[in-house]
Amino acid sequence: MINNIISGNDYEGVTVIGLTMSTLQIYSYGNTIQSNMIGVGSDGITTVGNTRDGISFGIYGPPSTWSHMGHAIDNVVIYNTIANNGGNGVVVYEHFIDNFNGDRNEITENSIYRNGLLGIDLDNDGITYNDPYDVDLGANEDMNFPVLLNAYECNGQVIVNGNIDVAVNPTLVSVEIYLAATDDTLAHGEGITYLAKTSPDALGLFSVLIPVAQLHDTLTAIAIDTSGNTSEFALNIVVDSGMVITEIHNDVSCNGMHDGFVDITVRNGAFPVSYLWSNGFTSEDIISVGAGTFKLTVTNPDGCYDSITVVVTEPDSISVSAVLVHPSSWGANDGMIDITVTGGNGAFSYLWSNSVTSEDISGVGAGVYCVTITDVAGCQKVWCDTLKDPSGLAEEISVSITISPNPAGDLLFIDWGETLRNTTIVSVFDIRGVEIVRENINVGAGVSKLDISSLESGIYIVVLKHLDFFGTTKLVKK
């Protein structure tokens, strides 16, 4: 049967049926229904539906009336337009006498749409849901339909991924992908336009590239085994946008820290995906990073890829500038340090080594003063400077006095030369300005020894005070 217009009938448009009467079984087989207009006019568009099914195998009219029928096997339905019919597009029915009198009916590359019930119905009972391993027996062996896992754009084309659970070797099954009719209320596919064909792998997985499909198209599919057994249409799926990468990141809390992170989410497309960051990391997310620009490329098993660039920032470093007013005379307490703080995260708090909590200090004598500056994010900077008596404002110890070794171990040696002859105060301060060691040394010619074994490894400031001399230098303790 080829190139006919079969429309407007009170029952089925086309019926292929055998006969069972007691032990007599007559089969109708080997028929091909090809390139016909069933339920439409001669223009292929006008609605002229048949009252019941477009094509029926093994049944004519209500099942209760014709329950003795069946026995339609090895038939082919191909290249037809089957639309607007009151029942199913194509129905395959098997008589209950055995499990093989309604099998091997191949339904392929047709345009099926806008029928009252299903596009393809096995057993004439509505949707025949998949069962594990496809072990059930019925019309067309109740062939399981494909499961469409995802459909998405990839490099300007559409990729469809899915699987099939069948009783035979999955590689021997053909999966046909269709553009689905959007007015299908059952959402279990009426394939209006044939798009592509593929075969699953040994695990039943398949992936097919469809150049003509577009974003937001609705797709469905059928499965056909090598005997021609054809499934019902799969549950529809809508073509989604391609891989979408989103990120949430935390910037570095303090200048120079490495506590930033980037949290990545990937949706759409096939999984699992692989990750490659511009810093060489291959994890989905990155943690404990410093400030910088990080580019991520995500690639999925279909070869589709996308990238995203994330900028992790850090606050400016805390910077200090100061105006120092040194004491006006030896032993006077009228010195002042006026600091200006910039950078950081703003809203600073202060703790000086003399326990003052204001930004500036005043009314103080000569000495080393350190301040710990903390911003609202908890970032800190320790800054130190020295107020000096007017008798000697040298920034460093006189070149005739040497301190060694530096870095030092447990002992510090001071070579006085001929410079000082009277008692000198030697103090060691930590970077907070806290005095850790203090000794009065009666200086004469030669070298003095200072025990610093109690000091932990770190940076310290050594201060020498004399009636006519004041000097400081940095010391590193190993």
CSV table of C-alpha atoms in Angstrom, one decimal:
chain,number,residue,atom,x,y,z
A,1,MET,CA,0.0,0.0,0.0
A,2,ILE,CA,1.7,3.2,-1.2
A,3,ASN,CA,0.9,6.8,-1.9
A,4,ASN,CA,-2.8,6.7,-0.9
A,5,ILE,CA,-5.0,9.3,0.8
A,6,ILE,CA,-6.8,7.4,3.6
A,7,SER,CA,-8.9,9.8,5.6
A,8,GLY,CA,-12.4,10.5,6.9
A,9,ASN,CA,-13.3,6.8,7.7
A,10,ASP,CA,-15.7,6.0,10.5
A,11,TYR,CA,-13.4,3.3,12.0
A,12,GLU,CA,-9.6,2.8,11.4
A,13,GLY,CA,-7.9,4.3,8.4
A,14,VAL,CA,-5.9,1.1,7.7
A,15,THR,CA,-6.4,-2.3,9.5
A,16,VAL,CA,-4.0,-5.3,9.1
A,17,ILE,CA,-5.6,-8.2,10.9
A,18,GLY,CA,-5.5,-12.0,11.0
A,19,LEU,CA,-8.0,-14.4,12.5
A,20,THR,CA,-8.2,-16.9,15.4
A,21,MET,CA,-11.0,-19.4,15.5
A,22,SER,CA,-10.5,-22.2,17.8
A,23,THR,CA,-7.3,-24.0,16.6
A,24,LEU,CA,-7.4,-22.1,13.3
A,25,GLN,CA,-4.9,-19.2,13.2
A,26,ILE,CA,-4.6,-17.1,10.0
A,27,TYR,CA,-1.8,-14.6,9.9
A,28,SER,CA,-1.7,-11.3,8.0
A,29,TYR,CA,2.0,-10.6,7.4
A,30,GLY,CA,4.6,-9.0,5.1
A,31,ASN,CA,2.5,-5.9,4.4
A,32,THR,CA,4.2,-2.5,3.8
A,33,ILE,CA,2.2,0.7,4.4
A,34,GLN,CA,4.3,3.4,2.8
A,35,SER,CA,4.1,7.1,1.9
A,36,ASN,CA,0.4,7.4,2.6
A,37,MET,CA,-1.6,10.4,3.9
A,38,ILE,CA,-3.7,9.0,6.7
A,39,GLY,CA,-6.0,11.5,8.4
A,40,VAL,CA,-5.1,14.5,6.3
A,41,GLY,CA,-6.1,15.8,2.9
A,42,SER,CA,-4.3,15.6,-0.4
A,43,ASP,CA,-2.3,18.7,0.5
A,44,GLY,CA,-0.8,16.9,3.5
A,45,ILE,CA,-2.1,19.6,5.9
A,46,THR,CA,-5.9,19.7,5.9
A,47,THR,CA,-7.5,17.8,8.8
A,48,VAL,CA,-9.6,14.8,7.6
A,49,GLY,CA,-9.1,12.4,10.5
A,50,ASN,CA,-10.4,8.9,10.8
A,51,THR,CA,-12.7,8.3,13.7
A,52,ARG,CA,-10.6,5.7,15.4
A,53,ASP,CA,-6.9,4.8,14.8
A,54,GLY,CA,-4.9,5.8,11.8
A,55,ILE,CA,-3.4,2.3,11.4
A,56,SER,CA,-4.2,-0.7,13.5
A,57,PHE,CA,-2.5,-4.1,13.6
A,58,GLY,CA,-4.5,-7.0,15.0
A,59,ILE,CA,-7.7,-5.2,16.0
A,60,TYR,CA,-10.6,-3.5,14.2
A,61,GLY,CA,-13.1,-1.4,16.2
A,62,PRO,CA,-13.7,-2.0,20.0
A,63,PRO,CA,-11.6,-4.8,21.5
A,64,SER,CA,-14.7,-6.4,23.0
A,65,THR,CA,-16.2,-6.8,19.6
A,66,TRP,CA,-13.1,-8.2,17.8
A,67,SER,CA,-11.3,-9.9,20.6
A,68,HIS,CA,-10.9,-13.0,18.5
A,69,MET,CA,-8.6,-11.2,16.1
A,70,GLY,CA,-4.9,-10.5,16.1
A,71,HIS,CA,-2.2,-12.4,14.2
A,72,ALA,CA,-0.6,-9.4,12.4
A,73,ILE,CA,3.2,-9.9,12.2
A,74,ASP,CA,6.2,-8.8,10.1
A,75,ASN,CA,4.6,-5.7,8.7
A,76,VAL,CA,6.2,-2.3,8.0
A,77,VAL,CA,4.9,1.2,8.3
A,78,ILE,CA,7.3,3.7,6.7
A,79,TYR,CA,7.3,7.3,5.4
A,80,ASN,CA,3.6,8.0,6.2
A,81,THR,CA,1.9,11.0,7.5
A,82,ILE,CA,-0.5,9.8,10.2
A,83,ALA,CA,-2.4,12.7,11.9
A,84,ASN,CA,-5.7,14.0,13.3
A,85,ASN,CA,-7.2,10.5,14.0
A,86,GLY,CA,-9.6,10.1,16.9
A,87,GLY,CA,-7.6,7.2,18.5
A,88,ASN,CA,-4.0,6.3,18.2
A,89,GLY,CA,-1.7,7.1,15.3
A,90,VAL,CA,-0.7,3.4,15.1
A,91,VAL,CA,-1.9,0.6,17.4
A,92,VAL,CA,-0.4,-2.9,17.6
A,93,TYR,CA,-2.6,-5.6,19.3
A,94,GLU,CA,-1.8,-9.2,20.1
A,95,HIS,CA,-4.4,-11.9,20.7
A,96,PHE,CA,-4.1,-13.5,24.1
A,97,ILE,CA,-3.8,-17.0,22.7
A,98,ASP,CA,0.0,-16.7,22.6
A,99,ASN,CA,2.9,-14.2,23.0
A,100,PHE,CA,4.0,-13.8,19.4
A,101,ASN,CA,1.0,-13.2,17.1
A,102,GLY,CA,1.5,-9.4,17.2
A,103,ASP,CA,5.2,-9.1,16.9
A,104,ARG,CA,7.8,-7.7,14.5
A,105,ASN,CA,5.7,-4.8,13.2
A,106,GLU,CA,8.2,-2.1,12.3
A,107,ILE,CA,7.1,1.5,12.4
A,108,THR,CA,9.8,3.8,11.2
A,109,GLU,CA,10.5,7.3,9.9
A,110,ASN,CA,6.8,8.4,9.9
A,111,SER,CA,5.3,11.8,10.7
A,112,ILE,CA,2.8,11.1,13.5
A,113,TYR,CA,1.0,14.0,15.2
A,114,ARG,CA,-2.3,15.4,16.6
A,115,ASN,CA,-4.0,12.1,17.2
A,116,GLY,CA,-6.5,11.7,20.0
A,117,LEU,CA,-4.4,9.2,21.9
A,118,LEU,CA,-0.8,8.0,21.6
A,119,GLY,CA,1.4,8.2,18.5
A,120,ILE,CA,2.1,4.5,18.9
A,121,ASP,CA,0.3,2.2,21.3
A,122,LEU,CA,1.3,-1.3,22.0
A,123,ASP,CA,-1.5,-3.5,23.4
A,124,ASN,CA,-4.1,-0.8,22.9
A,125,ASP,CA,-4.0,0.1,26.6
A,126,GLY,CA,-2.3,3.5,26.8
A,127,ILE,CA,1.3,4.0,27.8
A,128,THR,CA,3.2,0.8,28.2
A,129,TYR,CA,5.9,1.7,30.7
A,130,ASN,CA,9.3,0.3,30.6
A,131,ASP,CA,10.2,-2.7,32.8
A,132,PRO,CA,13.7,-3.8,33.9
A,133,TYR,CA,15.5,-5.9,31.2
A,134,ASP,CA,12.4,-5.7,29.0
A,135,VAL,CA,11.3,-9.2,29.8
A,136,ASP,CA,7.5,-8.6,29.3
A,137,LEU,CA,5.7,-10.1,26.3
A,138,GLY,CA,3.0,-8.5,24.3
A,139,ALA,CA,2.5,-6.7,21.0
A,140,ASN,CA,5.9,-6.1,19.5
A,141,GLU,CA,7.2,-7.8,22.6
A,142,ASP,CA,6.3,-4.6,24.5
A,143,MET,CA,9.6,-3.2,23.4
A,144,ASN,CA,10.9,-0.7,25.9
A,145,PHE,CA,11.0,2.9,24.7
A,146,PRO,CA,14.3,4.9,24.9
A,147,VAL,CA,14.9,7.2,27.9
A,148,LEU,CA,16.1,10.6,26.8
A,149,LEU,CA,18.4,11.8,29.5
A,150,ASN,CA,19.3,15.2,28.2
A,151,ALA,CA,19.2,17.3,25.0
A,152,TYR,CA,21.3,20.5,24.8
A,153,GLU,CA,23.1,22.9,22.5
A,154,CYS,CA,26.7,22.1,21.8
A,155,ASN,CA,28.9,24.3,19.5
A,156,GLY,CA,25.9,25.4,17.5
A,157,GLN,CA,24.3,21.9,17.2
A,158,VAL,CA,22.1,19.8,19.5
A,159,ILE,CA,23.3,16.6,21.3
A,160,VAL,CA,20.8,14.1,22.6
A,161,ASN,CA,21.9,11.5,25.2
A,162,GLY,CA,19.9,8.6,26.5
A,163,ASN,CA,19.7,4.9,27.2
A,164,ILE,CA,17.7,1.9,26.4
A,165,ASP,CA,17.0,-1.2,28.6
A,166,VAL,CA,16.3,-4.1,26.3
A,167,ALA,CA,16.3,-7.9,26.4
A,168,VAL,CA,18.6,-8.2,23.3
A,169,ASN,CA,22.1,-6.8,22.7
A,170,PRO,CA,21.6,-3.0,22.8
A,171,THR,CA,24.0,-2.5,19.9
A,172,LEU,CA,21.5,-4.3,17.7
A,173,VAL,CA,18.8,-1.7,18.4
A,174,SER,CA,18.1,1.4,16.4
A,175,VAL,CA,17.0,4.6,18.2
A,176,GLU,CA,15.2,7.1,16.1
A,177,ILE,CA,15.0,10.7,17.3
A,178,TYR,CA,11.9,12.9,16.3
A,179,LEU,CA,10.8,16.4,16.7
A,180,ALA,CA,7.7,15.9,18.9
A,181,ALA,CA,4.4,17.5,18.3
A,182,THR,CA,4.1,20.4,20.9
A,183,ASP,CA,0.3,19.9,21.3
A,184,ASP,CA,0.7,16.3,22.6
A,185,THR,CA,-1.0,16.4,25.9
A,186,LEU,CA,0.3,13.0,27.1
A,187,ALA,CA,4.0,14.2,26.7
A,188,HIS,CA,4.9,10.7,25.6
A,189,GLY,CA,5.6,11.7,22.1
A,190,GLU,CA,4.1,11.9,18.8
A,191,GLY,CA,7.0,12.2,16.4
A,192,ILE,CA,6.1,14.8,13.8
A,193,THR,CA,9.5,15.0,12.1
A,194,TYR,CA,12.1,12.3,11.9
A,195,LEU,CA,15.5,13.8,12.7
A,196,ALA,CA,18.2,11.2,13.2
A,197,LYS,CA,19.0,7.5,13.9
A,198,THR,CA,21.7,6.0,16.2
A,199,SER,CA,22.6,2.8,18.0
A,200,PRO,CA,23.4,2.4,21.7
A,201,ASP,CA,26.6,0.9,23.0
A,202,ALA,CA,26.9,-2.3,24.9
A,203,LEU,CA,25.6,-0.6,28.0
A,204,GLY,CA,22.6,0.7,26.2
A,205,LEU,CA,23.9,4.3,26.2
A,206,PHE,CA,23.6,6.5,23.1
A,207,SER,CA,24.5,10.0,22.1
A,208,VAL,CA,23.5,11.5,18.8
A,209,LEU,CA,24.3,14.9,17.2
A,210,ILE,CA,21.3,16.6,15.5
A,211,PRO,CA,22.3,19.6,13.4
A,212,VAL,CA,18.8,20.7,12.5
A,213,ALA,CA,17.4,20.8,16.1
A,214,GLN,CA,17.2,24.0,18.0
A,215,LEU,CA,17.0,25.4,21.5
A,216,HIS,CA,13.6,24.8,23.1
A,217,ASP,CA,12.6,22.1,20.5
A,218,THR,CA,10.7,19.2,22.0
A,219,LEU,CA,12.1,15.8,21.1
A,220,THR,CA,11.0,12.2,21.5
A,221,ALA,CA,12.3,8.8,20.3
A,222,ILE,CA,11.4,5.2,19.5
A,223,ALA,CA,13.5,2.0,19.6
A,224,ILE,CA,13.5,-0.7,16.9
A,225,ASP,CA,15.2,-4.1,17.3
A,226,THR,CA,16.6,-6.1,14.4
A,227,SER,CA,13.3,-8.1,14.1
A,228,GLY,CA,11.4,-4.9,13.6
A,229,ASN,CA,9.7,-4.7,17.0
A,230,THR,CA,9.1,-1.0,17.5
A,231,SER,CA,8.5,0.7,20.8
A,232,GLU,CA,6.1,3.4,21.8
A,233,PHE,CA,7.4,6.9,21.8
A,234,ALA,CA,9.6,8.1,24.7
A,235,LEU,CA,8.8,10.7,27.2
A,236,ASN,CA,9.4,14.1,25.6
A,237,ILE,CA,12.4,16.2,26.4
A,238,VAL,CA,13.0,19.9,25.6
A,239,VAL,CA,16.3,21.1,24.2
A,240,ASP,CA,18.1,23.1,26.8
A,241,SER,CA,20.8,25.7,26.5
A,242,GLY,CA,24.3,24.4,26.4
A,243,MET,CA,26.6,24.0,29.4
A,244,VAL,CA,26.0,26.7,31.9
A,245,ILE,CA,28.7,27.5,34.4
A,246,THR,CA,28.0,29.7,37.5
A,247,GLU,CA,30.3,30.7,40.3
A,248,ILE,CA,30.2,32.1,43.8
A,249,HIS,CA,33.5,33.3,45.1
A,250,ASN,CA,35.0,34.9,48.2
A,251,ASP,CA,37.7,37.6,47.8
A,252,VAL,CA,40.8,37.5,49.9
A,253,SER,CA,40.1,38.9,53.3
A,254,CYS,CA,43.5,40.6,54.0
A,255,ASN,CA,46.2,41.8,51.6
A,256,GLY,CA,48.7,39.0,50.9
A,257,MET,CA,46.5,36.3,52.4
A,258,HIS,CA,45.4,33.1,50.6
A,259,ASP,CA,41.9,32.5,51.9
A,260,GLY,CA,40.0,33.2,48.8
A,261,PHE,CA,37.9,30.5,47.1
A,262,VAL,CA,35.7,29.9,44.0
A,263,ASP,CA,32.7,27.6,44.2
A,264,ILE,CA,31.6,26.3,40.7
A,265,THR,CA,28.2,24.9,39.6
A,266,VAL,CA,27.8,23.3,36.2
A,267,ARG,CA,24.3,22.4,34.8
A,268,ASN,CA,23.0,21.1,31.5
A,269,GLY,CA,24.8,18.8,29.1
A,270,ALA,CA,26.4,15.4,29.7
A,271,PHE,CA,28.2,14.4,32.8
A,272,PRO,CA,30.7,13.8,34.3
A,273,VAL,CA,32.7,16.8,33.2
A,274,SER,CA,36.4,17.6,33.6
A,275,TYR,CA,37.8,20.9,35.0
A,276,LEU,CA,41.0,22.7,34.1
A,277,TRP,CA,42.0,26.0,35.9
A,278,SER,CA,44.5,28.4,34.6
A,279,ASN,CA,46.6,27.7,37.7
A,280,GLY,CA,46.7,24.0,36.7
A,281,PHE,CA,44.2,22.8,39.3
A,282,THR,CA,41.7,20.1,38.0
A,283,SER,CA,39.2,20.2,40.9
A,284,GLU,CA,35.7,21.7,40.5
A,285,ASP,CA,36.3,24.3,43.1
A,286,ILE,CA,39.5,26.1,44.2
A,287,ILE,CA,40.2,27.1,47.8
A,288,SER,CA,43.0,28.9,49.7
A,289,VAL,CA,43.9,31.1,46.8
A,290,GLY,CA,45.4,34.6,46.8
A,291,ALA,CA,44.2,37.5,44.7
A,292,GLY,CA,44.3,36.9,40.9
A,293,THR,CA,42.4,36.1,37.8
A,294,PHE,CA,41.4,32.5,37.4
A,295,LYS,CA,40.0,31.0,34.1
A,296,LEU,CA,38.2,27.7,34.2
A,297,THR,CA,37.5,25.5,31.2
A,298,VAL,CA,34.9,22.7,31.6
A,299,THR,CA,34.7,19.9,29.1
A,300,ASN,CA,32.0,17.2,29.0
A,301,PRO,CA,32.2,13.6,27.5
A,302,ASP,CA,30.6,14.9,24.2
A,303,GLY,CA,33.5,17.2,23.7
A,304,CYS,CA,31.4,20.3,24.4
A,305,TYR,CA,33.2,22.9,26.5
A,306,ASP,CA,32.7,26.3,28.0
A,307,SER,CA,34.8,28.6,30.2
A,308,ILE,CA,34.4,31.2,32.9
A,309,THR,CA,36.8,33.8,34.3
A,310,VAL,CA,36.7,34.7,37.9
A,311,VAL,CA,38.6,37.7,39.5
A,312,VAL,CA,39.5,37.2,43.1
A,313,THR,CA,40.4,40.6,44.7
A,314,GLU,CA,42.1,41.6,47.9
A,315,PRO,CA,42.0,44.8,49.9
A,316,ASP,CA,44.9,47.3,49.7
A,317,SER,CA,47.6,46.7,52.3
A,318,ILE,CA,47.3,48.7,55.5
A,319,SER,CA,49.8,51.6,55.2
A,320,VAL,CA,51.0,53.9,57.9
A,321,SER,CA,52.5,57.4,57.6
A,322,ALA,CA,53.5,59.3,60.7
A,323,VAL,CA,54.5,62.6,62.1
A,324,LEU,CA,56.8,62.2,65.1
A,325,VAL,CA,57.3,65.0,67.7
A,326,HIS,CA,60.3,63.9,69.9
A,327,PRO,CA,60.6,64.9,73.6
A,328,SER,CA,61.8,68.4,74.1
A,329,SER,CA,64.4,67.5,76.6
A,330,TRP,CA,66.1,64.5,78.3
A,331,GLY,CA,63.5,62.6,80.3
A,332,ALA,CA,60.6,64.8,79.2
A,333,ASN,CA,57.2,63.2,78.4
A,334,ASP,CA,55.9,65.6,75.8
A,335,GLY,CA,56.6,63.4,72.7
A,336,MET,CA,53.8,62.6,70.3
A,337,ILE,CA,53.2,60.2,67.3
A,338,ASP,CA,50.4,61.2,64.9
A,339,ILE,CA,49.7,58.4,62.4
A,340,THR,CA,47.5,58.3,59.3
A,341,VAL,CA,46.3,54.9,58.2
A,342,THR,CA,45.1,54.0,54.7
A,343,GLY,CA,44.2,50.8,52.8
A,344,GLY,CA,42.7,47.7,54.5
A,345,ASN,CA,39.0,47.4,54.9
A,346,GLY,CA,38.5,50.7,56.8
A,347,ALA,CA,37.2,51.5,60.3
A,348,PHE,CA,40.4,50.7,62.2
A,349,SER,CA,41.0,50.0,65.8
A,350,TYR,CA,44.4,50.6,67.6
A,351,LEU,CA,46.4,49.1,70.4
A,352,TRP,CA,49.7,50.7,71.3
A,353,SER,CA,52.5,49.0,73.2
A,354,ASN,CA,51.8,51.3,76.1
A,355,SER,CA,48.1,50.1,76.1
A,356,VAL,CA,46.7,53.3,74.5
A,357,THR,CA,43.8,52.5,72.1
A,358,SER,CA,43.5,55.9,70.3
A,359,GLU,CA,44.8,56.4,66.8
A,360,ASP,CA,47.6,58.7,68.0
A,361,ILE,CA,49.6,58.9,71.2
A,362,SER,CA,50.9,62.0,73.0
A,363,GLY,CA,52.5,62.9,76.3
A,364,VAL,CA,55.1,60.2,76.0
A,365,GLY,CA,58.8,60.1,76.5
A,366,ALA,CA,61.6,58.7,74.4
A,367,GLY,CA,61.3,55.0,73.4
A,368,VAL,CA,60.1,52.5,70.9
A,369,TYR,CA,56.4,52.6,70.3
A,370,CYS,CA,54.5,50.0,68.3
A,371,VAL,CA,50.8,49.9,67.4
A,372,THR,CA,48.7,47.0,66.2
A,373,ILE,CA,46.2,48.3,63.7
A,374,THR,CA,43.1,46.1,63.0
A,375,ASP,CA,40.5,46.7,60.4
A,376,VAL,CA,36.8,45.6,60.3
A,377,ALA,CA,37.8,42.3,58.5
A,378,GLY,CA,40.3,41.4,61.3
A,379,CYS,CA,43.3,42.2,59.1
A,380,GLN,CA,46.2,43.6,61.1
A,381,LYS,CA,49.4,45.5,60.7
A,382,VAL,CA,52.1,46.1,63.4
A,383,TRP,CA,53.9,49.4,62.9
A,384,CYS,CA,56.8,50.7,65.1
A,385,ASP,CA,58.8,53.8,65.4
A,386,THR,CA,61.1,55.5,67.9
A,387,LEU,CA,60.9,58.8,69.9
A,388,LYS,CA,64.3,60.0,70.8
A,389,ASP,CA,65.7,62.3,73.5
A,390,PRO,CA,67.2,65.5,72.0
A,391,SER,CA,70.7,64.5,73.1
A,392,GLY,CA,71.0,62.1,70.2
A,393,LEU,CA,68.6,61.5,67.3
A,394,ALA,CA,70.7,59.1,65.3
A,395,GLU,CA,68.6,56.6,63.3
A,396,GLU,CA,71.2,53.9,63.8
A,397,ILE,CA,73.8,53.0,66.3
A,398,SER,CA,77.1,54.9,65.9
A,399,VAL,CA,79.4,53.3,63.5
A,400,SER,CA,82.0,52.9,66.2
A,401,ILE,CA,79.7,50.5,68.1
A,402,THR,CA,78.9,47.1,66.6
A,403,ILE,CA,76.4,44.4,67.6
A,404,SER,CA,77.1,40.8,66.5
A,405,PRO,CA,76.3,38.3,65.4
A,406,ASN,CA,73.1,39.4,63.5
A,407,PRO,CA,71.2,37.1,63.1
A,408,ALA,CA,72.2,36.0,66.7
A,409,GLY,CA,72.0,32.9,68.7
A,410,ASP,CA,71.8,32.8,72.5
A,411,LEU,CA,74.5,35.5,73.0
A,412,LEU,CA,74.8,39.0,71.7
A,413,PHE,CA,78.1,40.8,71.7
A,414,ILE,CA,78.4,44.6,71.8
A,415,ASP,CA,81.8,46.0,70.8
A,416,TRP,CA,81.9,49.5,72.4
A,417,GLY,CA,85.3,50.6,71.0
A,418,GLU,CA,86.3,53.9,72.8
A,419,THR,CA,83.0,55.6,72.4
A,420,LEU,CA,81.3,55.3,75.8
A,421,ARG,CA,82.8,55.2,79.3
A,422,ASN,CA,79.7,55.4,81.6
A,423,THR,CA,76.7,53.2,82.4
A,424,THR,CA,74.5,52.4,79.4
A,425,ILE,CA,71.1,50.9,79.3
A,426,VAL,CA,70.7,48.0,76.8
A,427,SER,CA,67.1,47.0,76.0
A,428,VAL,CA,65.5,44.5,73.6
A,429,PHE,CA,61.9,45.1,72.4
A,430,ASP,CA,59.7,42.8,70.4
A,431,ILE,CA,57.8,44.2,67.4
A,432,ARG,CA,54.9,45.1,69.5
A,433,GLY,CA,57.1,47.5,71.5
A,434,VAL,CA,57.2,45.4,74.6
A,435,GLU,CA,60.5,45.4,76.4
A,436,ILE,CA,61.8,41.8,76.8
A,437,VAL,CA,65.4,42.3,78.0
A,438,ARG,CA,66.9,45.2,79.9
A,439,GLU,CA,70.4,45.4,81.3
A,440,ASN,CA,72.6,48.2,82.8
A,441,ILE,CA,76.1,47.8,81.5
A,442,ASN,CA,79.0,49.7,82.9
A,443,VAL,CA,80.8,50.3,79.7
A,444,GLY,CA,84.5,50.5,79.2
A,445,ALA,CA,86.8,49.6,76.4
A,446,GLY,CA,86.1,46.2,75.0
A,447,VAL,CA,83.2,43.9,74.3
A,448,SER,CA,80.0,43.3,76.4
A,449,LYS,CA,78.0,40.1,76.4
A,450,LEU,CA,74.2,40.0,76.5
A,451,ASP,CA,72.3,36.8,77.2
A,452,ILE,CA,69.3,36.6,74.8
A,453,SER,CA,68.6,32.8,75.1
A,454,SER,CA,65.2,33.5,76.5
A,455,LEU,CA,64.1,35.2,73.2
A,456,GLU,CA,62.1,33.2,70.7
A,457,SER,CA,63.1,33.3,67.0
A,458,GLY,CA,61.9,36.5,65.4
A,459,ILE,CA,62.6,40.2,64.8
A,460,TYR,CA,63.5,42.5,67.7
A,461,ILE,CA,64.7,46.1,68.2
A,462,VAL,CA,67.8,46.8,70.3
A,463,VAL,CA,67.9,50.1,72.0
A,464,LEU,CA,71.0,51.7,73.6
A,465,LYS,CA,70.5,54.6,76.0
A,466,HIS,CA,73.3,56.8,77.5
A,467,LEU,CA,73.4,60.2,78.9
A,468,ASP,CA,74.5,61.7,75.7
A,469,PHE,CA,73.5,59.0,73.3
A,470,PHE,CA,70.4,57.1,72.0
A,471,GLY,CA,70.4,54.6,69.2
A,472,THR,CA,68.4,51.7,67.8
A,473,THR,CA,69.0,48.8,65.4
A,474,LYS,CA,67.1,45.7,64.2
A,475,LEU,CA,68.1,42.3,65.5
A,476,VAL,CA,67.2,38.9,64.1
A,477,LYS,CA,67.1,36.1,66.6
A,478,LYS,CA,67.6,32.6,65.0
